[in-house]
Coordinates of C-alpha atoms in Angstrom, one line a residue:
M1 CA 86.4 126.5 114.5
G2 CA 84.5 127.3 117.7
A3 CA 81.6 125.7 119.5
A4 CA 79.6 125.1 116.3
R5 CA 82.5 123.2 114.8
R6 CA 83.1 121.1 117.9
A7 CA 79.4 120.4 118.2
R8 CA 79.3 118.5 114.9
G9 CA 82.6 116.7 115.6
P10 CA 82.1 113.0 115.6
I11 CA 84.6 112.2 118.3
G12 CA 84.6 115.2 120.5
W13 CA 83.3 113.0 123.2
R14 CA 86.7 111.3 123.5
R15 CA 88.2 114.6 124.8
A16 CA 85.5 115.7 127.1
V17 CA 85.4 114.1 130.5
G18 CA 82.1 112.4 131.1
A19 CA 80.6 113.4 127.7
T20 CA 78.9 110.6 125.9
P21 CA 77.2 111.3 122.5
P22 CA 73.7 109.8 122.1
E23 CA 74.7 107.4 119.4
H24 CA 77.2 105.7 121.8
V25 CA 75.1 105.5 124.9
G26 CA 73.9 102.0 124.1
S27 CA 77.4 100.7 123.4
R28 CA 79.0 101.9 126.7
A29 CA 78.3 98.6 128.5
R30 CA 79.7 96.6 125.6
E31 CA 82.9 98.7 125.5
T32 CA 83.3 98.2 129.3
E33 CA 82.9 94.5 129.0
R34 CA 85.4 94.4 126.1
E35 CA 88.0 96.5 128.0
A36 CA 87.6 94.1 131.0
I37 CA 88.3 91.1 128.8
M38 CA 91.4 92.8 127.2
K39 CA 92.8 93.4 130.7
K40 CA 92.8 89.7 131.6
P41 CA 96.0 87.7 131.3
Q42 CA 96.5 86.1 127.9
T43 CA 95.9 82.6 129.3
A44 CA 92.6 83.6 130.8
V45 CA 91.6 85.2 127.5
R46 CA 92.4 82.0 125.6
S47 CA 90.4 80.0 128.1
H48 CA 87.5 82.3 127.7
H49 CA 87.7 81.9 123.9
R50 CA 87.6 78.1 124.1
K51 CA 84.6 78.2 126.3
Q52 CA 82.8 80.7 124.1
G53 CA 83.6 78.7 120.9
S54 CA 83.1 75.2 122.2
H55 CA 79.5 75.1 121.0
Q56 CA 80.0 76.9 117.7
E57 CA 80.4 75.1 114.3
G58 CA 83.4 77.1 113.1
K59 CA 85.9 79.7 114.1
K60 CA 85.6 83.2 113.0
K61 CA 89.0 84.9 113.2
C62 CA 89.4 88.7 113.5
V63 CA 92.8 90.1 112.9
L64 CA 91.9 93.5 114.2
S65 CA 90.5 92.4 117.6
S66 CA 92.8 91.1 120.4
S67 CA 89.9 89.8 122.4
R68 CA 88.5 87.4 119.7
V69 CA 85.2 86.9 121.5
K70 CA 82.8 84.7 119.5
P71 CA 79.3 86.0 118.9
S72 CA 76.4 83.6 119.3
T73 CA 73.7 85.5 117.5
P74 CA 73.5 87.6 114.3
N75 CA 73.0 90.7 116.4
D76 CA 76.0 89.9 118.5
L77 CA 78.1 89.4 115.3
A78 CA 77.1 92.8 113.8
R79 CA 77.8 94.4 117.2
Q80 CA 81.2 92.8 117.5
Q81 CA 82.1 93.8 113.9
K82 CA 81.4 97.4 114.8
D83 CA 83.5 97.1 117.9
V84 CA 86.3 95.6 115.8
V85 CA 86.2 98.6 113.5
L86 CA 86.4 101.0 116.4
Q87 CA 89.4 99.2 117.8
A88 CA 91.2 99.6 114.4
F89 CA 90.4 103.3 114.0
S90 CA 88.0 105.9 115.4
P91 CA 84.6 107.0 114.0
Y92 CA 86.4 110.1 112.8
H93 CA 87.2 108.3 109.5
L94 CA 83.6 107.2 109.0
F95 CA 80.5 109.0 107.9
R96 CA 78.4 109.8 111.0
D97 CA 75.0 108.7 109.9
T98 CA 72.8 108.1 106.9
A99 CA 71.9 111.7 106.7
E100 CA 75.5 112.7 106.0
V101 CA 75.8 110.0 103.4
T102 CA 72.6 111.2 101.7
V103 CA 73.9 114.8 101.6
F104 CA 77.2 113.6 100.1
R105 CA 75.4 111.7 97.3
E106 CA 73.1 114.5 96.5
K107 CA 75.8 117.1 96.3
L108 CA 78.1 114.9 94.2
L109 CA 75.4 113.8 91.7
S110 CA 74.1 117.3 91.3
W111 CA 77.6 118.5 90.5
Y112 CA 78.2 115.6 88.1
D113 CA 75.0 116.3 86.2
R114 CA 76.2 119.8 85.5
E115 CA 80.0 119.3 85.0
K116 CA 80.6 115.8 83.6
R117 CA 82.8 115.5 80.6
D118 CA 81.3 114.4 77.3
L119 CA 83.2 111.1 76.6
P120 CA 82.5 108.6 73.9
W121 CA 82.1 105.6 76.2
R122 CA 79.6 107.5 78.3
R123 CA 77.6 108.5 75.2
R124 CA 77.6 104.9 73.9
A125 CA 76.6 103.4 77.2
E126 CA 73.8 105.9 77.8
G127 CA 72.4 105.4 74.3
E128 CA 72.6 101.6 74.1
V129 CA 69.5 99.6 74.9
D130 CA 71.0 96.1 74.5
L131 CA 72.5 95.3 77.9
D132 CA 75.3 93.1 76.5
R133 CA 76.4 95.8 74.1
R134 CA 76.3 98.4 76.8
A135 CA 78.4 96.2 79.1
Y136 CA 80.9 95.6 76.3
A137 CA 81.2 99.4 75.7
V138 CA 81.9 100.0 79.4
W139 CA 84.2 97.0 79.6
V140 CA 86.4 98.2 76.8
S141 CA 86.7 101.8 78.2
E142 CA 87.5 100.6 81.7
V143 CA 90.3 98.3 80.5
M144 CA 91.8 101.0 78.3
L145 CA 91.6 103.6 81.1
Q146 CA 93.6 101.5 83.5
Q147 CA 96.8 103.4 84.1
T148 CA 96.2 105.5 81.0
Q149 CA 95.0 109.1 80.7
V150 CA 91.6 109.9 79.3
A151 CA 92.9 112.1 76.5
T152 CA 95.0 109.2 75.2
V153 CA 92.2 106.7 75.4
I154 CA 89.6 108.7 73.4
D155 CA 91.1 108.0 70.0
Y156 CA 92.0 104.4 70.7
Y157 CA 88.4 103.7 72.0
T158 CA 86.8 105.3 69.0
R159 CA 88.9 103.3 66.5
W160 CA 88.3 100.1 68.6
M161 CA 84.6 100.4 68.6
Q162 CA 84.5 101.3 64.9
K163 CA 86.4 98.1 64.1
W164 CA 84.8 95.8 66.7
P165 CA 81.4 97.2 67.7
T166 CA 80.2 94.0 69.4
L167 CA 81.7 91.2 71.5
Q168 CA 81.2 88.9 68.6
D169 CA 83.3 91.0 66.4
L170 CA 86.1 91.1 68.9
A171 CA 85.9 87.4 69.5
R172 CA 86.5 86.7 65.8
A173 CA 89.5 89.1 65.5
S174 CA 93.0 87.7 65.6
L175 CA 95.5 88.6 68.3
E176 CA 97.7 90.2 65.7
E177 CA 94.8 92.6 64.8
V178 CA 94.2 93.4 68.5
N179 CA 97.8 94.1 69.2
Q180 CA 98.1 96.2 66.1
L181 CA 95.2 98.5 67.1
W182 CA 96.4 98.5 70.8
A183 CA 100.0 99.4 69.8
G184 CA 101.2 102.5 71.8
L185 CA 98.6 102.2 74.5
G186 CA 100.8 100.2 76.8
Y187 CA 100.2 97.3 79.2
Y188 CA 99.5 95.0 76.2
S189 CA 98.4 92.1 78.4
R190 CA 95.2 94.1 78.9
A191 CA 94.3 93.7 75.3
R192 CA 94.9 89.9 75.3
R193 CA 92.8 89.4 78.3
L194 CA 90.0 91.6 76.9
Q195 CA 89.8 89.5 73.8
G196 CA 90.0 86.3 75.8
G197 CA 87.1 87.5 77.9
A198 CA 85.1 88.3 74.7
R199 CA 85.7 84.9 73.4
K200 CA 84.6 83.3 76.6
V201 CA 81.4 85.2 76.6
V202 CA 80.6 84.2 73.1
E203 CA 81.8 80.6 73.2
E204 CA 80.8 79.6 76.8
L205 CA 78.3 82.1 78.1
G206 CA 75.9 82.3 75.2
G207 CA 76.9 85.8 74.2
H208 CA 75.6 87.3 77.5
V209 CA 77.9 89.2 79.8
P210 CA 77.5 88.2 83.5
R211 CA 75.1 90.6 85.3
T212 CA 76.7 91.1 88.7
A213 CA 80.1 92.3 90.0
E214 CA 80.6 88.9 91.7
T215 CA 80.0 86.8 88.6
L216 CA 81.9 89.2 86.3
Q217 CA 85.0 88.9 88.5
Q218 CA 84.6 85.2 88.8
L219 CA 84.0 84.3 85.2
L220 CA 85.9 86.8 83.0
P221 CA 89.7 86.7 82.7
G222 CA 91.4 90.0 83.6
V223 CA 88.3 91.4 85.2
G224 CA 89.2 92.4 88.8
R225 CA 87.2 93.9 91.6
Y226 CA 87.2 97.5 90.2
T227 CA 86.4 96.6 86.5
A228 CA 83.6 94.2 87.7
G229 CA 82.1 96.9 89.9
A230 CA 82.3 99.5 87.1
I231 CA 80.6 97.2 84.5
A232 CA 77.9 96.0 87.0
S233 CA 77.0 99.5 88.2
I234 CA 77.2 101.4 84.9
A235 CA 75.8 98.8 82.6
F236 CA 73.4 96.8 84.8
G237 CA 72.5 99.2 87.6
Q238 CA 73.9 97.1 90.5
A239 CA 74.7 99.2 93.6
A240 CA 78.4 98.1 93.7
G241 CA 81.0 100.6 94.8
V242 CA 84.3 101.0 93.0
V243 CA 87.7 102.2 94.1
D244 CA 90.3 103.5 91.6
G245 CA 93.2 106.0 92.0
N246 CA 90.8 108.9 91.8
V247 CA 88.4 107.5 94.3
V248 CA 91.2 106.7 96.7
R249 CA 92.3 110.3 96.6
V250 CA 88.8 111.7 97.1
L251 CA 88.0 109.3 100.0
C252 CA 91.3 109.8 101.8
R253 CA 90.8 113.6 101.8
V254 CA 87.1 113.5 102.6
R255 CA 87.7 111.3 105.6
A256 CA 91.3 112.5 106.4
I257 CA 92.9 109.0 105.9
G258 CA 96.6 109.5 106.1
A259 CA 97.8 105.9 106.3
D260 CA 99.2 104.0 103.3
P261 CA 96.2 103.4 101.0
S262 CA 97.9 100.4 99.5
S263 CA 97.8 98.5 102.8
T264 CA 95.2 95.8 103.3
L265 CA 93.5 97.5 106.2
V266 CA 93.2 100.9 104.5
S267 CA 92.2 99.4 101.2
Q268 CA 89.4 97.4 102.8
H269 CA 88.1 100.6 104.6
L270 CA 88.1 102.5 101.3
W271 CA 86.1 99.8 99.6
S272 CA 83.7 99.9 102.5
L273 CA 83.3 103.6 102.2
A274 CA 82.8 103.4 98.5
Q275 CA 80.1 100.8 98.9
Q276 CA 78.4 103.0 101.6
L277 CA 78.4 106.1 99.3
V278 CA 77.2 104.6 96.1
D279 CA 73.6 105.7 95.4
P280 CA 71.3 102.7 94.9
A281 CA 69.1 104.8 92.6
R282 CA 71.9 105.9 90.3
P283 CA 74.9 103.6 91.0
G284 CA 76.6 104.0 87.7
D285 CA 76.4 107.8 87.8
S286 CA 77.4 107.8 91.5
N287 CA 80.6 105.8 90.8
Q288 CA 81.5 107.9 87.7
A289 CA 80.9 111.1 89.7
A290 CA 83.4 110.1 92.3
M291 CA 86.0 109.3 89.7
E292 CA 85.2 112.5 87.8
L293 CA 85.6 114.5 91.0
G294 CA 89.1 113.0 91.5
A295 CA 90.1 113.5 87.9
T296 CA 89.0 117.1 87.4
V297 CA 88.7 118.8 90.8
C298 CA 90.3 116.7 93.6
T299 CA 93.5 116.3 91.6
P300 CA 96.8 115.0 93.0
Q301 CA 98.9 118.2 93.0
H302 CA 96.7 121.2 92.5
P303 CA 93.1 120.5 93.8
R304 CA 90.5 123.1 93.1
C305 CA 88.9 123.0 96.5
S306 CA 86.7 126.1 96.0
Q307 CA 84.9 124.2 93.2
C308 CA 84.4 121.0 95.1
P309 CA 80.8 120.0 95.7
V310 CA 81.5 118.2 98.9
Q311 CA 83.9 120.7 100.4
S312 CA 81.7 121.1 103.5
L313 CA 82.1 117.4 104.2
C314 CA 85.8 117.2 103.7
R315 CA 87.9 116.6 106.8
A316 CA 91.1 117.5 104.9
H317 CA 89.6 120.9 104.2
W318 CA 88.6 121.3 107.8
R319 CA 92.2 120.6 108.8
V320 CA 93.6 123.2 106.5
E321 CA 91.2 125.8 107.9
R322 CA 92.1 125.0 111.4
E323 CA 95.8 125.1 110.8
Q324 CA 95.5 128.4 109.0
H325 CA 93.4 129.8 111.9
L326 CA 96.1 128.7 114.4
A327 CA 98.8 130.2 112.3
L328 CA 97.0 133.6 112.1
Q329 CA 96.7 133.6 115.9
N330 CA 100.3 132.5 116.3
L331 CA 99.2 129.5 118.3
P332 CA 101.0 126.2 118.4
G333 CA 99.3 123.4 116.5
S334 CA 97.3 121.1 118.8
P335 CA 94.9 118.2 118.3
D336 CA 91.4 119.4 117.8
V337 CA 88.3 117.7 119.2
E338 CA 87.4 116.8 115.6
E339 CA 90.7 115.0 115.0
C340 CA 91.3 111.4 115.5
A341 CA 92.1 111.0 119.2
P342 CA 95.6 109.6 119.6
S343 CA 95.0 108.9 123.3
T344 CA 93.1 105.7 122.4
G345 CA 96.2 104.3 120.7
Q346 CA 97.7 105.0 117.2
C347 CA 94.8 104.9 114.7
Q348 CA 95.6 102.7 111.8
L349 CA 94.0 105.1 109.3
C350 CA 96.0 108.1 110.4
A351 CA 99.4 109.1 109.1
P352 CA 102.4 107.7 111.1
P353 CA 103.6 110.0 114.0
M354 CA 106.9 110.5 112.2
E355 CA 105.1 112.1 109.3
P356 CA 103.6 115.3 110.7
W357 CA 101.3 117.7 108.9
D358 CA 102.9 119.8 106.3
Q359 CA 101.4 123.2 106.2
T360 CA 102.6 123.9 102.7
L361 CA 100.8 120.9 101.2
G362 CA 97.3 121.6 102.5
V363 CA 94.8 118.9 101.5
T364 CA 97.5 117.2 99.5
N365 CA 98.8 115.8 102.8
F366 CA 96.2 113.2 101.9
P367 CA 96.5 110.5 100.7
R368 CA 99.9 109.4 101.9
K369 CA 102.4 108.9 99.0
A370 CA 103.2 105.3 98.6
S371 CA 106.8 104.4 98.5
R372 CA 107.6 103.0 95.1
R373 CA 110.5 100.8 94.3
P374 CA 112.5 102.2 91.4
P375 CA 112.4 100.2 88.2
R376 CA 115.2 97.9 87.6
E377 CA 117.7 98.9 84.9
E378 CA 118.4 96.7 81.9
C379 CA 120.3 97.1 78.7
S380 CA 119.7 95.7 75.2
A381 CA 121.3 96.0 71.8
V382 CA 118.9 96.4 68.9
C383 CA 119.5 96.6 65.1
V384 CA 117.5 98.0 62.3
L385 CA 118.3 95.7 59.4
E386 CA 117.2 97.0 56.0
Q387 CA 117.1 95.6 52.4
P388 CA 117.4 98.8 50.3
R389 CA 117.0 96.7 47.0
A390 CA 114.1 94.6 48.1
R391 CA 111.4 94.0 45.5
G392 CA 108.8 96.6 45.9
G393 CA 111.0 99.1 47.7
P394 CA 113.2 99.1 50.8
R395 CA 112.2 96.8 53.6
I396 CA 113.1 96.4 57.3
L397 CA 113.2 93.2 59.3
L398 CA 110.9 92.7 62.3
V399 CA 110.7 89.6 64.6
Q400 CA 107.9 88.6 66.9
R401 CA 108.4 88.4 70.7
P402 CA 107.3 85.3 72.6
S403 CA 103.7 84.8 73.4
S404 CA 104.1 85.5 77.1
G405 CA 106.0 88.0 79.2
L406 CA 106.8 91.6 78.5
L407 CA 105.3 92.9 75.2
A408 CA 104.1 89.4 74.4
G409 CA 103.3 88.8 70.7
L410 CA 104.4 92.3 69.5
W411 CA 106.9 92.8 66.8
E412 CA 110.4 94.4 67.2
F413 CA 113.7 94.8 65.6
P414 CA 116.2 92.0 66.3
C415 CA 117.4 92.5 69.8
V416 CA 119.7 90.9 72.4
T417 CA 120.1 91.5 76.1
A418 CA 123.5 93.1 76.8
E419 CA 125.6 94.4 79.6
P420 CA 126.2 98.2 79.7
S421 CA 129.3 98.9 77.6
G422 CA 129.8 95.1 77.2
P423 CA 132.6 94.1 74.9
C424 CA 130.6 91.3 73.3
E425 CA 127.5 93.4 72.5
R426 CA 128.2 93.7 68.7
Q427 CA 129.1 90.0 68.3
A428 CA 125.9 88.9 70.1
L429 CA 123.8 91.2 68.1
L430 CA 125.4 90.1 64.8
G431 CA 124.7 86.5 65.8
E432 CA 121.0 87.3 66.4
L433 CA 120.8 89.0 63.0
Q434 CA 122.4 86.1 61.2
R435 CA 119.8 83.8 62.9
W436 CA 117.1 85.6 61.0
A437 CA 118.8 86.8 57.8
G438 CA 121.7 84.5 57.2
P439 CA 125.4 85.5 56.8
L440 CA 126.0 89.2 57.2
P441 CA 129.1 91.4 57.1
A442 CA 130.2 92.5 60.6
T443 CA 131.9 95.6 59.2
H444 CA 128.6 97.1 58.2
L445 CA 127.1 97.1 61.7
Q446 CA 127.0 100.8 62.8
H447 CA 126.2 102.2 66.2
L448 CA 123.8 105.1 66.0
G449 CA 123.1 106.0 69.6
Q450 CA 120.8 104.9 72.4
V451 CA 117.2 105.1 73.5
V452 CA 115.9 104.9 77.0
H453 CA 112.3 103.7 77.6
T454 CA 110.7 103.1 81.0
F455 CA 108.1 100.4 81.4
S456 CA 106.1 100.0 84.6
H457 CA 108.9 98.1 86.4
I458 CA 111.9 98.2 84.0
K459 CA 114.1 101.1 82.7
L460 CA 115.5 99.7 79.5
T461 CA 118.3 101.3 77.6
Y462 CA 118.6 100.3 73.9
Q463 CA 121.9 100.6 72.1
V464 CA 120.7 101.3 68.6
Y465 CA 122.6 99.8 65.6
S466 CA 121.9 99.7 61.9
L467 CA 122.9 97.4 59.0
A468 CA 122.1 97.8 55.4
L469 CA 122.4 95.0 52.9
D470 CA 123.9 97.2 50.2
G471 CA 125.9 95.3 47.6
H472 CA 124.7 91.9 48.9
T473 CA 122.1 89.5 47.6
P474 CA 118.7 90.5 49.1
V475 CA 117.3 88.0 51.6
T476 CA 114.4 86.1 50.1
A477 CA 113.6 83.2 52.5
T478 CA 112.1 84.4 55.8
P479 CA 112.0 82.0 58.8
P480 CA 108.8 81.7 60.9
G481 CA 108.4 84.6 63.4
A482 CA 110.1 87.2 61.1
R483 CA 108.9 89.4 58.3
W484 CA 110.1 92.2 56.1
L485 CA 108.0 95.4 56.1
T486 CA 108.0 98.6 54.2
R487 CA 108.4 101.8 56.3
E488 CA 104.7 102.6 55.9
E489 CA 103.8 99.1 57.1
F490 CA 106.0 99.5 60.1
H491 CA 104.1 102.5 61.3
T492 CA 100.8 100.6 61.3
A493 CA 102.2 97.3 62.7
A494 CA 101.9 95.9 66.2
V495 CA 105.1 97.5 67.5
S496 CA 105.8 99.0 70.9
T497 CA 106.5 102.7 71.6
A498 CA 110.1 101.7 72.4
M499 CA 110.6 100.3 68.9
K500 CA 109.1 103.5 67.4
K501 CA 111.7 105.5 69.3
V502 CA 114.4 103.2 68.0
F503 CA 113.2 103.7 64.4
R504 CA 113.2 107.5 64.9
V505 CA 116.9 107.3 65.8
Y506 CA 117.6 105.2 62.7
E507 CA 115.7 107.7 60.5
G508 CA 117.5 110.6 61.9
Q509 CA 120.8 109.1 60.7
Q510 CA 119.7 108.5 57.2
P511 CA 120.4 110.8 54.2
G512 CA 117.7 113.3 53.5
T513 CA 116.3 113.3 57.0
R514 CA 116.2 115.9 59.8
K515 CA 118.0 114.5 62.8
G516 CA 115.9 114.6 66.0
S517 CA 112.6 114.9 64.2
K518 CA 109.7 112.5 65.1
R519 CA 108.7 112.5 61.4
S520 CA 111.6 112.8 58.9
P521 CA 110.2 113.7 55.5
V522 CA 112.7 113.9 52.6
S523 CA 112.8 117.4 51.3
T524 CA 111.7 117.5 47.6
P525 CA 113.2 119.6 44.8
S526 CA 110.2 121.8 44.7
S527 CA 110.5 122.6 48.4
R528 CA 114.2 123.5 48.2
K529 CA 115.6 126.9 47.2
R530 CA 117.5 126.5 44.0
P531 CA 121.2 127.4 44.5
G532 CA 123.0 129.9 42.2
P533 CA 125.3 128.8 39.3
G534 CA 128.5 129.3 41.5
Q535 CA 127.1 127.2 44.3
Q536 CA 126.1 124.4 41.9
V537 CA 129.7 124.2 40.6
L538 CA 131.0 123.8 44.2
D539 CA 128.3 121.3 45.1
N540 CA 129.2 119.1 42.1
F541 CA 132.9 119.3 42.9
F542 CA 132.5 118.2 46.5
R543 CA 129.6 115.7 45.9
P544 CA 131.0 112.1 46.2
H545 CA 130.6 109.9 43.2
L546 CA 127.7 107.4 43.5
P547 CA 127.1 104.4 41.2
T548 CA 124.1 104.6 39.0
D549 CA 122.4 101.7 40.7
A550 CA 122.9 103.0 44.3
P551 CA 119.7 102.3 46.3
H552 CA 117.4 105.1 47.1
L553 CA 116.2 105.1 50.7
N554 CA 112.7 106.3 51.2
S555 CA 112.8 107.9 54.6
T556 CA 109.4 109.3 54.7
A557 CA 107.7 108.3 58.0
Q558 CA 104.0 108.0 57.9

C-alpha cells in the first residue's frame, strides 16, 4: 500500500498539489476553460450557448454537463465527451489505458480456456458450421438462462433441441406444444416470444437470423440488448459487449462502482466498460468468460477471490487489502490516493455517503444492493374437480388461461380471485365450477389447505378445494377452453408450477397416498406387510362398508 501502490493509482494526482500525470497534461487548458465557463452566471452561460450553437444544424444535449458547450469539429466533440465523463465521475472507475485492457482480456480468456464449464449450448454452438443453426442454438440458451439457473436449464435445453433442432422446426410447432415443454421453467412469455421470433425469421427473413446486434434487437421480438449482443458475439463473431447480472457484479467490483447499477448512468457506464473489454479476436469467448467468472468465482455472497484471474486489477480487492492494513495498524480509515476523490464533488459511480464501507462484507460491498419492492399479495380459490367414473379412468378438469397476461395460455384448475378469508369464496368458486361442468352439489366442496407461490411480482396464496362427482352423472360435454385429463396427462400438460403444488395438496388428501409427499404412490399388496389373523379381524370390524361400485382413485403421480 506504499509508494508502489500510489504510483500506479490513476487519480493520485488529484491529492498531490501541483502533480499532473502525463496523460492529463494536454487537457489542463481545456479543464481550465471549462471551469471558467461554469463559474459564469447562468444568464451568461446561456448566452454563450446561443452564440456557440447559432451556426450548428442541431442541438446536442448532454445531461451530465452543466456547461453544454457545443463542439464545432469531430475532435472537439470527442474531447467534450471525455470531459463530460470526467464531470460525472473520476477516471478511478475507468481502465487507465489499452495496456491494462489487454492484460485484463488475456488473463480472463486464459482462465476461461482452462476452467469453463462443459455446457450443451456451448458444445452445440462450437460444433455447428451453419451460422443460422448456431445462432438458433445460442438464442434458445440465452432466452432460457434469463433469470434461471444453469442447472435447471440444462435438461430443458436438451429436450427442446431434441424436439426442435432448427428454427424451421420451432416455427411449425404449436403454442400448446411450446408451453408444454416450457412448463416449470417460469416466465412463460419468453417461450412465446422465442417462437414468434422463429416464425418471423422463417416467414419474413428467408430463414436467416440477422447478423448484427443492432438488427437482431431491431427485427426480432423479445430480443433485447443483452440477448442481441450474446447472439451476435457468440454466433457471428461481432465485437459486441454484453451486460447481465454476472457481468454487472464483475465490473462493479473490478472498478469499485458502488452506485445503484440499475440507474441509467451506471448502466450506461457498465455497457461502455463491457464494450471496451470485449476481445475483437474472440468476442464470444470474451463475453462468456466474463459471465462465467461472475457465475463461478465472483459470486454474490461468497466470492473466491484467491482463484480470480483478474484479482490484480480489481479495485474492490485493493480496497479490502487497504482496510485490513489500516485495521492491523489500528489506524482510522481514510481516503487513499487510489480512491475516487470526493473533493471534486460526489462521484455518481461511488456509493452514497450514507452507505459507508462495511468491513465485514469485503468485496461484496460491490455492487450496491438494489432496493426491491416486495411483491404484492393476492389470494385465489382453486378447485380440483374430478370424475372418478369417467370412461377410461378418473379424470380431472383443467381450463385454459387467457392468451395474454400472467401465465398466458397455460392450463390450470378452475380458479377465482378471492379476498383473504372472504365469506363468498366458496360460492364464487362453485359458480366458476358450474360454468365449466354444469350443476354441482355445493355440499361436496371440501377445503384441503393452502398453497403459497411467489411469481416475480406477485405473492399468490391459493385456497385449495376439491370436489368429486361421486354418485352423479359424469360430465360428457366439455365447453371450449376446458378439457378432462388423466393424472398421467396432467403431469405432462402445460401447467404451471403453482398448479403442480395445488395438485400435490389434493393428492395428499386422497386415500392411499402419503400426505406431504411430492409423489404419492399407492402402496400395493405386495409391498405391505401382511397383518396377523387377529389384526385382520379388527381391521374388518372397523372398516366402513363400501358399495361394490365405489370408484377407485388412481393416485399414482407420474
